[in-house]
GROMACS .gro file of C-alpha atoms in nm:
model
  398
    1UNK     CA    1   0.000   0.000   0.000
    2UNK     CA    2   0.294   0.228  -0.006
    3UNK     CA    3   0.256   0.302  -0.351
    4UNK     CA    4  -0.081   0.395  -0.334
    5UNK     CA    5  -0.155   0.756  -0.379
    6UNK     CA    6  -0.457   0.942  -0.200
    7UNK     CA    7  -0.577   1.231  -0.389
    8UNK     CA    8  -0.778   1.484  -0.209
    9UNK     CA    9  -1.174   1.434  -0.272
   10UNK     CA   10  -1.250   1.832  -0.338
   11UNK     CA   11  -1.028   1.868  -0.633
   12UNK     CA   12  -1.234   1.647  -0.880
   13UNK     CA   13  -1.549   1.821  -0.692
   14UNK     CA   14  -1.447   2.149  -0.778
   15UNK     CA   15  -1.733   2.320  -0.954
   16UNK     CA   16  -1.662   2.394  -1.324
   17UNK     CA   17  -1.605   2.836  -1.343
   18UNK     CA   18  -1.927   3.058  -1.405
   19UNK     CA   19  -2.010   3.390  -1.371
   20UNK     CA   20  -2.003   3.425  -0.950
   21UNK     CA   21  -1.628   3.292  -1.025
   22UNK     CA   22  -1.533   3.578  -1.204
   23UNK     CA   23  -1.737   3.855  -1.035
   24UNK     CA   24  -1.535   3.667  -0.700
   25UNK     CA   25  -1.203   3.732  -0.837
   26UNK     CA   26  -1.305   4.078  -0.960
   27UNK     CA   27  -1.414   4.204  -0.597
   28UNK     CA   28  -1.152   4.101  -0.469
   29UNK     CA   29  -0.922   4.275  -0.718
   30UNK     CA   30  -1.101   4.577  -0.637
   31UNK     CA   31  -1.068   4.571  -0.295
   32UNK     CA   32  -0.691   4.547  -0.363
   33UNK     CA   33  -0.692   4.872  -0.600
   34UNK     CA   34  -0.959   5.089  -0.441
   35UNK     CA   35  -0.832   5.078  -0.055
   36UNK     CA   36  -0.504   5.241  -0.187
   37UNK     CA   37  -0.690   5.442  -0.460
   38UNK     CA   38  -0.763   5.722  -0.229
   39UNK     CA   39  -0.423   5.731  -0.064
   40UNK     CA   40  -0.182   5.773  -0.406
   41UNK     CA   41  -0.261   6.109  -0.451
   42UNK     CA   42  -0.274   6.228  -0.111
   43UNK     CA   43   0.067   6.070  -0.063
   44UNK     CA   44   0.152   6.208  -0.406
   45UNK     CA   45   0.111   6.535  -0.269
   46UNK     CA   46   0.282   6.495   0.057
   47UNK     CA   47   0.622   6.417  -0.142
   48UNK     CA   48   0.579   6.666  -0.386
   49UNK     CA   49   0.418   6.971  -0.255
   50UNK     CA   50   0.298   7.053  -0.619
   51UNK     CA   51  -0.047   6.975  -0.760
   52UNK     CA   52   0.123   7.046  -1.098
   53UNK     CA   53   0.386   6.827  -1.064
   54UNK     CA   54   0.133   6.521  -0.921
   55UNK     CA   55  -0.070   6.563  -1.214
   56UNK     CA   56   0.250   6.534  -1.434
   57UNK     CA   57   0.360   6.230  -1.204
   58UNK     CA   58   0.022   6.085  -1.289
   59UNK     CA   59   0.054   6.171  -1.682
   60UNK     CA   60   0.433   5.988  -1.706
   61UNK     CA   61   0.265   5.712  -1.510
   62UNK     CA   62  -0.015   5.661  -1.784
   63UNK     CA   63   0.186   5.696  -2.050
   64UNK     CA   64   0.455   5.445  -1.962
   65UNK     CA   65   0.092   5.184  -1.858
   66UNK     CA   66  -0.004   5.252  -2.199
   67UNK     CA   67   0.314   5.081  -2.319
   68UNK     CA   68   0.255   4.803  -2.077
   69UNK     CA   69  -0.056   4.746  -2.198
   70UNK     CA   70   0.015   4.735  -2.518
   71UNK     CA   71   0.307   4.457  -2.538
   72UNK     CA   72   0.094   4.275  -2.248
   73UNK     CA   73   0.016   4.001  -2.537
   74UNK     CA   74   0.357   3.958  -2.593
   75UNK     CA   75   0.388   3.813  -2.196
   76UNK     CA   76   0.063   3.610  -2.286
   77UNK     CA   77   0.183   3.452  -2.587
   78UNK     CA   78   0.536   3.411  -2.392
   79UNK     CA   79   0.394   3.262  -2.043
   80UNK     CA   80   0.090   3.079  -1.995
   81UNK     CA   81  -0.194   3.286  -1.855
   82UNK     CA   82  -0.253   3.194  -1.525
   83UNK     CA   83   0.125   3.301  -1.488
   84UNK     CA   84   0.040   3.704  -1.614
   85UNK     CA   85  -0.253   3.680  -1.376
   86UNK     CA   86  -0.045   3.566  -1.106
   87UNK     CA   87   0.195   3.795  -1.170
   88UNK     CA   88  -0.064   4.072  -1.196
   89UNK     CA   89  -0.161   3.984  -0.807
   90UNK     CA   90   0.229   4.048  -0.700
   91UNK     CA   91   0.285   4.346  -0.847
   92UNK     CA   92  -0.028   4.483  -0.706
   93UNK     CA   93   0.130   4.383  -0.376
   94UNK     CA   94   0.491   4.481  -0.472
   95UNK     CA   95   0.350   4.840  -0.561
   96UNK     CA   96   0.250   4.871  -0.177
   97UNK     CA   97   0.574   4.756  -0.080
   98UNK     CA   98   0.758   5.062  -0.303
   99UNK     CA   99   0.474   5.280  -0.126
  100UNK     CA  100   0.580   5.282   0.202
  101UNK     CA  101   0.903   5.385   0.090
  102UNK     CA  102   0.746   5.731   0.100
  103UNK     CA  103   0.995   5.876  -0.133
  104UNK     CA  104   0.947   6.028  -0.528
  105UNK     CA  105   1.112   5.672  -0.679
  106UNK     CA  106   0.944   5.496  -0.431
  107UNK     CA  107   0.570   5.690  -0.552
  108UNK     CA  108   0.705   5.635  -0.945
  109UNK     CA  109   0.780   5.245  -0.922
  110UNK     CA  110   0.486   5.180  -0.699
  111UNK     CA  111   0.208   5.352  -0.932
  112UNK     CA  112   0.359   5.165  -1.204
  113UNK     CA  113   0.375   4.875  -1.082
  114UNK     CA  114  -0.017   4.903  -1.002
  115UNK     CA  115  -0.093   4.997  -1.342
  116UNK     CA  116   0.079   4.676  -1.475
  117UNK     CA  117  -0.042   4.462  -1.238
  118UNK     CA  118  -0.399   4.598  -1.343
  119UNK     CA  119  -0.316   4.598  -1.675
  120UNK     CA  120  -0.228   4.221  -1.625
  121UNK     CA  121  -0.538   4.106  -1.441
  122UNK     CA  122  -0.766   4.278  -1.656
  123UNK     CA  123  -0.693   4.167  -1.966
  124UNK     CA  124  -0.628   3.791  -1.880
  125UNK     CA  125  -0.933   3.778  -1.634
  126UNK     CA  126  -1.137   3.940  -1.992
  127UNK     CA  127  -0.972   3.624  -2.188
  128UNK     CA  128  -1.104   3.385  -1.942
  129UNK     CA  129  -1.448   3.535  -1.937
  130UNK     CA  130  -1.480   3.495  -2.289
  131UNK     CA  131  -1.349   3.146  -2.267
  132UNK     CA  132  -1.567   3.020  -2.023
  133UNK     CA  133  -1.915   3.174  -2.063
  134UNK     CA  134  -2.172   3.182  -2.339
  135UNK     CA  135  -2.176   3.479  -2.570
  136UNK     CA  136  -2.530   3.498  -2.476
  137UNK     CA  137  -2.433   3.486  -2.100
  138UNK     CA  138  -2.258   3.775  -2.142
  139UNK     CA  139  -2.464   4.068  -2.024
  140UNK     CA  140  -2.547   3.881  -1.746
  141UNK     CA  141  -2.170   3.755  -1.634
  142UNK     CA  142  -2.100   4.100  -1.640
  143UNK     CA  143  -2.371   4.307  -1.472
  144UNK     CA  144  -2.296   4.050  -1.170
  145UNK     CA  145  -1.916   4.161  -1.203
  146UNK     CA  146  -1.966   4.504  -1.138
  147UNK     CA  147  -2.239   4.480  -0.923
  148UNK     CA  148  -1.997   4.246  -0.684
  149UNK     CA  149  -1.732   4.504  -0.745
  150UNK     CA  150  -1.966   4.775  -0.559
  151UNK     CA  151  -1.892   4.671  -0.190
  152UNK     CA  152  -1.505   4.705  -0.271
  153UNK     CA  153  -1.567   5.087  -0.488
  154UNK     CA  154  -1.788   5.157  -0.193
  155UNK     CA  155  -1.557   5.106   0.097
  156UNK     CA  156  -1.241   5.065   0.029
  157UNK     CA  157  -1.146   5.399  -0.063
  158UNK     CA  158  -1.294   5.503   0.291
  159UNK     CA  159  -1.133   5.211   0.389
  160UNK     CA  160  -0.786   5.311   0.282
  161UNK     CA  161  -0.806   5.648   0.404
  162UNK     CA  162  -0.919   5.546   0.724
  163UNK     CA  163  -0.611   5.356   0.765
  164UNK     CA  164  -0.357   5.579   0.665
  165UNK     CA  165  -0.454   5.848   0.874
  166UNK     CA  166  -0.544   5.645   1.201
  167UNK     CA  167  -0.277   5.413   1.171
  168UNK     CA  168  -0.008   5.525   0.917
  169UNK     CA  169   0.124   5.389   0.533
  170UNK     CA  170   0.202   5.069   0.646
  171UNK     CA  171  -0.121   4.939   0.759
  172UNK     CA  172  -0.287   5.061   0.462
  173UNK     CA  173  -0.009   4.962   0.191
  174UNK     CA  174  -0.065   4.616   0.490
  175UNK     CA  175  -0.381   4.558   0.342
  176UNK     CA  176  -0.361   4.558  -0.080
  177UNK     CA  177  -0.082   4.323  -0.031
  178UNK     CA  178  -0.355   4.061   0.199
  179UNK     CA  179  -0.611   4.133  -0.016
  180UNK     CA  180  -0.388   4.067  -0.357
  181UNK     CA  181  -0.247   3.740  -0.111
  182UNK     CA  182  -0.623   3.671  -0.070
  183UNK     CA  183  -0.669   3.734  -0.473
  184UNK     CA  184  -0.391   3.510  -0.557
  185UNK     CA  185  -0.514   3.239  -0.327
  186UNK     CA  186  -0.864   3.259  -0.456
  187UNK     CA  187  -0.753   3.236  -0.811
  188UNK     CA  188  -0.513   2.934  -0.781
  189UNK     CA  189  -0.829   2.728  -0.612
  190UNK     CA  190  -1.045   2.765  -0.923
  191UNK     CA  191  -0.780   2.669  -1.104
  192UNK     CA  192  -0.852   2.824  -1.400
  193UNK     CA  193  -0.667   2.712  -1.749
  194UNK     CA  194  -0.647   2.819  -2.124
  195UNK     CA  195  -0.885   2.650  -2.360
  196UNK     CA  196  -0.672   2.450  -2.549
  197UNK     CA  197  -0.903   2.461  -2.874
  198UNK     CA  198  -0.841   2.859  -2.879
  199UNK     CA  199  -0.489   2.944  -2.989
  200UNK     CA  200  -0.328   3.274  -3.193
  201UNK     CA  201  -0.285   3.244  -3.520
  202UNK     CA  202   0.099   3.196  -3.632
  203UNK     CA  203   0.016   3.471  -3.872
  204UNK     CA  204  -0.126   3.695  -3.698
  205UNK     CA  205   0.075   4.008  -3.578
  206UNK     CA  206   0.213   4.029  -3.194
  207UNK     CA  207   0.391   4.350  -3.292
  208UNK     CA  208   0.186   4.623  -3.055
  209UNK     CA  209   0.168   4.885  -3.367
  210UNK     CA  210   0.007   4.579  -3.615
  211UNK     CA  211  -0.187   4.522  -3.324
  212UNK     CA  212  -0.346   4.826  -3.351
  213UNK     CA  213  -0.379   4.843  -3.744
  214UNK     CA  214  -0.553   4.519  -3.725
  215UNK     CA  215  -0.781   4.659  -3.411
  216UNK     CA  216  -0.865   5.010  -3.600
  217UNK     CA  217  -0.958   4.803  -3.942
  218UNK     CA  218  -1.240   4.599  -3.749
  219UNK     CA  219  -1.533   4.849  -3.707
  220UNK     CA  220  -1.731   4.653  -3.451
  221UNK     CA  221  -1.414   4.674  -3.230
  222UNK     CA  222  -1.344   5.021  -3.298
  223UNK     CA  223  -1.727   5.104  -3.194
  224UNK     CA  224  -1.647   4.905  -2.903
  225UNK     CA  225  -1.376   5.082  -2.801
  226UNK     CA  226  -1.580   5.422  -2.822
  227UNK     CA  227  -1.837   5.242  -2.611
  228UNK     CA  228  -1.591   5.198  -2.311
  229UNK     CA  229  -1.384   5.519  -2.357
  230UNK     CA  230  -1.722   5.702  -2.332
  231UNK     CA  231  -1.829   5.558  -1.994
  232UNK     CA  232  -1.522   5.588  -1.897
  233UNK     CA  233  -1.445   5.952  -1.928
  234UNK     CA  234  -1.747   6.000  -1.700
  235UNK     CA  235  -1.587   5.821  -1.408
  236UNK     CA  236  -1.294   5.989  -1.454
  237UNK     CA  237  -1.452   6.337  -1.430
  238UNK     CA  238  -1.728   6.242  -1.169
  239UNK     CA  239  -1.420   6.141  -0.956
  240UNK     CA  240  -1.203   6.459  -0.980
  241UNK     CA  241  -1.437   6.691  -1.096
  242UNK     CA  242  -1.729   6.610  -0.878
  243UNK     CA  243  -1.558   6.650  -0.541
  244UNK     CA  244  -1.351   6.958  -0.673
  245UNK     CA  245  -1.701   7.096  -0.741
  246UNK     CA  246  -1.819   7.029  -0.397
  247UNK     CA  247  -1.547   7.187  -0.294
  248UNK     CA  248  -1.543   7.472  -0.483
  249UNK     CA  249  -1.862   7.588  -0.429
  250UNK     CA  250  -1.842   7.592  -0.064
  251UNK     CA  251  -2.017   7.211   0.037
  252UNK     CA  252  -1.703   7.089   0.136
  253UNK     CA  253  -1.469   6.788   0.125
  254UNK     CA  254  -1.710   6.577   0.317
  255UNK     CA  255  -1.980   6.659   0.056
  256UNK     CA  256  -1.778   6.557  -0.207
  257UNK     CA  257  -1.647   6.251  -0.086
  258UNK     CA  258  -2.034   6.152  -0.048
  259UNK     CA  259  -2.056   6.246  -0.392
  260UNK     CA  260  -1.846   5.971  -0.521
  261UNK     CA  261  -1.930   5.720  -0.268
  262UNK     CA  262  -2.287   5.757  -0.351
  263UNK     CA  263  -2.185   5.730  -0.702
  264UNK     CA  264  -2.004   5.387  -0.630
  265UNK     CA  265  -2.294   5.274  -0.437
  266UNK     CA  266  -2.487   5.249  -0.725
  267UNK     CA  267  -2.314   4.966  -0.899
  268UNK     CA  268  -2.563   4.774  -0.760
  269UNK     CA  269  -2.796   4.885  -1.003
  270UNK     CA  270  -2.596   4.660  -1.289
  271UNK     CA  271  -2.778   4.386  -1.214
  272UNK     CA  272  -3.118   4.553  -1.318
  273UNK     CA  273  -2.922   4.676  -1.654
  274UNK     CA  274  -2.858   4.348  -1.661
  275UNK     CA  275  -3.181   4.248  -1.695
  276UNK     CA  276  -3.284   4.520  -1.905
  277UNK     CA  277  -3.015   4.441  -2.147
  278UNK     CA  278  -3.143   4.117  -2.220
  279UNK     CA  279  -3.514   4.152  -2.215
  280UNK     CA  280  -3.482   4.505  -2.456
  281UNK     CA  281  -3.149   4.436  -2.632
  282UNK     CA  282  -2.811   4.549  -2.560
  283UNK     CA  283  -2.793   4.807  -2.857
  284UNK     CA  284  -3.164   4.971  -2.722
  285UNK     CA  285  -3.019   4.984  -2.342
  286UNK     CA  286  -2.687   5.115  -2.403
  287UNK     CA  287  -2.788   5.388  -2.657
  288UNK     CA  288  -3.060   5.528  -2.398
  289UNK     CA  289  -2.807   5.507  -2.136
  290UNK     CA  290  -2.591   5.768  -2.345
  291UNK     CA  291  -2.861   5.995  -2.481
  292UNK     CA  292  -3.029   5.972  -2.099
  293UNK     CA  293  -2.614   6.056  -1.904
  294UNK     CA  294  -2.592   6.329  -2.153
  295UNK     CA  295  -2.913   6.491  -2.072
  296UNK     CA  296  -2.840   6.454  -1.710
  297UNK     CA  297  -2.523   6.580  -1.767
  298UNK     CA  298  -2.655   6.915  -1.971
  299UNK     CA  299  -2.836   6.954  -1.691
  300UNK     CA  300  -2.569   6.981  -1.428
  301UNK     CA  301  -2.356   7.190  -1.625
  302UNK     CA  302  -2.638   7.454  -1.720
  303UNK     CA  303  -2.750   7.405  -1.329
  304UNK     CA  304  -2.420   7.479  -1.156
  305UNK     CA  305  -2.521   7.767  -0.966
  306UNK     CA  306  -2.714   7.525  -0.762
  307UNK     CA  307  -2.428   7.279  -0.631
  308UNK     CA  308  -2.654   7.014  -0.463
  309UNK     CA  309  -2.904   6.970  -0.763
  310UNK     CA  310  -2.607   6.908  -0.948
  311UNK     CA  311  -2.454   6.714  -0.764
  312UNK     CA  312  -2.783   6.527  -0.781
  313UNK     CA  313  -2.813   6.524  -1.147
  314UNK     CA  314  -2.424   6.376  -1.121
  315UNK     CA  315  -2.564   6.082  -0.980
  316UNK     CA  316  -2.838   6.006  -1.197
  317UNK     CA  317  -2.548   6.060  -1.480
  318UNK     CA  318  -2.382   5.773  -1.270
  319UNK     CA  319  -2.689   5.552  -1.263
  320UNK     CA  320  -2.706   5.566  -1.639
  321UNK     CA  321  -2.321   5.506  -1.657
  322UNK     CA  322  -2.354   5.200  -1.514
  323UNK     CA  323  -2.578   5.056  -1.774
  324UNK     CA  324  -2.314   5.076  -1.977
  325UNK     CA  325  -2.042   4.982  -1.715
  326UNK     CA  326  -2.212   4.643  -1.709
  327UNK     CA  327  -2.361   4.608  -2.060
  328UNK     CA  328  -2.064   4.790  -2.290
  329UNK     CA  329  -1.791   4.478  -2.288
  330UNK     CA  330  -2.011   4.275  -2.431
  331UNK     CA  331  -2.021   4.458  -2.780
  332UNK     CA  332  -1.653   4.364  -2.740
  333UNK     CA  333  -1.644   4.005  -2.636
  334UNK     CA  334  -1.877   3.931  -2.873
  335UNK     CA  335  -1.700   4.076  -3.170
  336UNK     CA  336  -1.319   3.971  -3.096
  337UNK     CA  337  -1.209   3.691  -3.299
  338UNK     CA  338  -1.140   3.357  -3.130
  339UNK     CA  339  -0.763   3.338  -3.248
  340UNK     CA  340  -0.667   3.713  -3.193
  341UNK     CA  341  -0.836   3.752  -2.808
  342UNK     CA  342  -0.488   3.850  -2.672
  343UNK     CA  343  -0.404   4.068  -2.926
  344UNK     CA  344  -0.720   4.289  -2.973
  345UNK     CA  345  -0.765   4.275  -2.560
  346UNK     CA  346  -0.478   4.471  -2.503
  347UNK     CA  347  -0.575   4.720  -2.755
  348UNK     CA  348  -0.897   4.703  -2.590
  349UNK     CA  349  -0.791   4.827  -2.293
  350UNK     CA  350  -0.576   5.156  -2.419
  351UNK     CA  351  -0.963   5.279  -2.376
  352UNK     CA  352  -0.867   5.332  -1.986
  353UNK     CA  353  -0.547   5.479  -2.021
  354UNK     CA  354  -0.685   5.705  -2.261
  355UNK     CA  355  -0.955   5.822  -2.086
  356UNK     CA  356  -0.724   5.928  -1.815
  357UNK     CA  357  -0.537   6.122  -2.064
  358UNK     CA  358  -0.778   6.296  -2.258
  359UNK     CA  359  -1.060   6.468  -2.040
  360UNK     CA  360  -0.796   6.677  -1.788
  361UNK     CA  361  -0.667   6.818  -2.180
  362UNK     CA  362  -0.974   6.911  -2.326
  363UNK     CA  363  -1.104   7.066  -1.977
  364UNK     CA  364  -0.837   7.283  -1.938
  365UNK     CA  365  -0.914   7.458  -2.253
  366UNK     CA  366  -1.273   7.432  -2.197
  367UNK     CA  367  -1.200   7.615  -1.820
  368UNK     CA  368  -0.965   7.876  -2.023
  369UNK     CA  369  -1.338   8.029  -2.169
  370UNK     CA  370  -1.624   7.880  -1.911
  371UNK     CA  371  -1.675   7.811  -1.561
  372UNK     CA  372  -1.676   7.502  -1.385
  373UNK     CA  373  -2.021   7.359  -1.520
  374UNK     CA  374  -1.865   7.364  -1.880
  375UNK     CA  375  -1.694   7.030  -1.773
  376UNK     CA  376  -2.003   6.877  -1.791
  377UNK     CA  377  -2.170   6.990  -2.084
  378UNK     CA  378  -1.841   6.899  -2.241
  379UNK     CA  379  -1.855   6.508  -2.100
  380UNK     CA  380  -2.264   6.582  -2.193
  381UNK     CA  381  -2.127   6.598  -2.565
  382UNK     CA  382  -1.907   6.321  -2.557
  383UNK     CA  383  -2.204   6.148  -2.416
  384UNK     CA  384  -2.495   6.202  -2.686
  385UNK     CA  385  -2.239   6.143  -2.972
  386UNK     CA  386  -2.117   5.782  -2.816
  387UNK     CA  387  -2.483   5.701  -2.843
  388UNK     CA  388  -2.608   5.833  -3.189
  389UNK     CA  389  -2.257   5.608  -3.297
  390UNK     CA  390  -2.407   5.323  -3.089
  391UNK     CA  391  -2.767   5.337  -3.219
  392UNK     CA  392  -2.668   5.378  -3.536
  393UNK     CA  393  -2.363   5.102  -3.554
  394UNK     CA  394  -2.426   4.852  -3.304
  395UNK     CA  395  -2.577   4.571  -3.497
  396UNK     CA  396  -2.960   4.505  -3.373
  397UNK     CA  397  -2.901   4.135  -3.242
  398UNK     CA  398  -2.654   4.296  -2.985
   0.00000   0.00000   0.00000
């Protein structure tokens, strides 16, 4: 009997991955990048002394993640995936360590090493997705992901704050690197792997700048890609430029870190898009939820003289946002190409780093003529003509 090998009985039993396996992993990612979300820039600041200079920290940083992001199919193709995930969980974790450092290299290498780890985990968690759930699945797998995601949005920048200034940088730098442990852990149990039957092309182009030529010359993906940068310009101005409003007008800090908390707090609200999404179509809900955030968002530009009602008309922007939050990947996923996944993910995802790049430019010519409201009537804009594109592209089955 010394030969004979006992295998553990809840391996076999393991349940095969569905859509509360990814929205799992993707919670707990967020908890790992939202507790210290809040902190960078306040730490930022501490070192530098400059708001002009943190804003060009944060521009280098975006750039250079842009680059990551861009040869990330490179590692795929290199590695097998579960390693770039895996990897992805470290660096988050390896960032914190470079945090506490609480020097300028120290900031540089630790908010790049949380854009690549991001970078990594978002575009291989995205592959397996699309790997393991139906195409008609879709909409639902993904409202469930981001309404998951809401408790971590929610409370972990509080969360983060809390701990840096009642306990200091290393108990909140402590905990990303247990919850990207706890991530890492989590993810090696499923025990996810690569479907064998899906593989790249030999032909096809890992070159980053093909990459793109191949991504631009597909419509659907190019529509997709406006779908995402849309939505995502709104976060990125409902999180500075909300609570600078607040501010601004004389409501406060606290006001306008309710503001965005409130705003997180509606991710629960994905799961009715969900819902909506498939009983009306994705092409019917996602074009009403960009005509309805840019009427919201006229709104609270024209209506800035009244900072509350604004504020209020911010959030039903954000309600509408996250329609297409958990709807908008799908016109993605279900356009990519089997064989090119890798490739065309990456490119995918420049939709982020853009939309951190782009709004602060056009605003600061925008403030150069208007006031503060302008902002939004300018994101309002953005808004309306990401969905007359949508209506008018988006194929009906969608």
């Amino acid at each position: 009997m010394s030969t004979h090998v006992r295998h553990p009985i809840w391996l076999p039993a393991l349940r095969p991955a569905d859509a509360r396996t990814f929205a799992s992993l993707y919670a707990v990612e967020s908890f790992a990048r939202a507790t210290i979300s809040s902190v960078i820039p306040i730490q930022a600041y501490e070192i530098l002394h400059n708001e002009q200079i943190v804003s060009i920290l944060y521009t280098i940083v975006s750039l250079l993640g842009l680059s990551v992001t861009l040869f990330m199919p490179m590692l795929i193709r290199r590695f097998a995936r579960r390693w770039v995930y895996t990897a992805g969980c470290l660096m988050l974790a390896i960032g914190s360590v470079f945090f506490v450092t609480h020097t300028l290299p120290g900031q540089l290498a630790g908010m790049l090493c949380r854009v690549m780890g991001a970078s990594a985990l978002s575009i291989t968690l995205n592959l397996y997705i699309m790997d393991h759930i139906r195409k008609t699945d879709f909409m639902q797998a993904e409202s469930l992901r981001m309404a998951w995601s809401m408790f971590a949005w929610t409370g972990g920048p509080t969360l983060g704050i809390f701990l840096y200034t009642r306990f200091g940088i290393y108990a909140a730098n402590g905990a990303v690197v247990a919850f990207a442990l706890a991530l890492l852990a989590l993810f090696w149990t499923y025990r996810l792997g690569d479907n064998p039957s899906i593989r790249p092309g030999k032909s096809r182009p890992i070159n980053p700048l093909a990459n793109i030529g191949r991504f631009v010359a597909q419509p659907r993906l190019r529509l997709a890609w406006l779908i995402a940068f849309g939505r995502s310009c709104f976060w990125t101005t409902f999180f500075v430029y909300g609570p600078l409003f607040m501010v601004i007008t004389g409501e406060g800090k606290l006001a306008g870190g309710l503001l965005v908390s409130a705003g997180n707090a509606l991710l629960f609200m994905a799961i009715f898009w969900g819902r909506a999404g498939k009983r009306f179509g994705g092409r019917r809900t996602m074009a009403f939820a960009y005509f309805a955030m840019a009427a919201m968002l006229f709104v609270a530009g024209v209506g800035a003289a009244a900072p509350l009602l604004t504020a209020a008309f911010l959030l039903g922007g954000a309600l509408f946002t996250i329609a297409l939050d958990a709807l908008g990947s799908t016109a993605f996923m279900r356009s990519v190409r089997s064989y090119e996944r890798a490739q065309m993910a990456a490119v995918y995802r420049t939709y982020l780093d853009f939309s951190e790049l782009t709004p602060p430019l056009v605003y600061s010519v925008v403030l150069s003529f208007f006031g503060l409201g302008s902002v939004f009537v300018t994101l309002g804009l953005l808004a309306a003509f990401c969905g007359f594109f949508t209506w008018r592209y988006l194929p009906k089955s969608f």
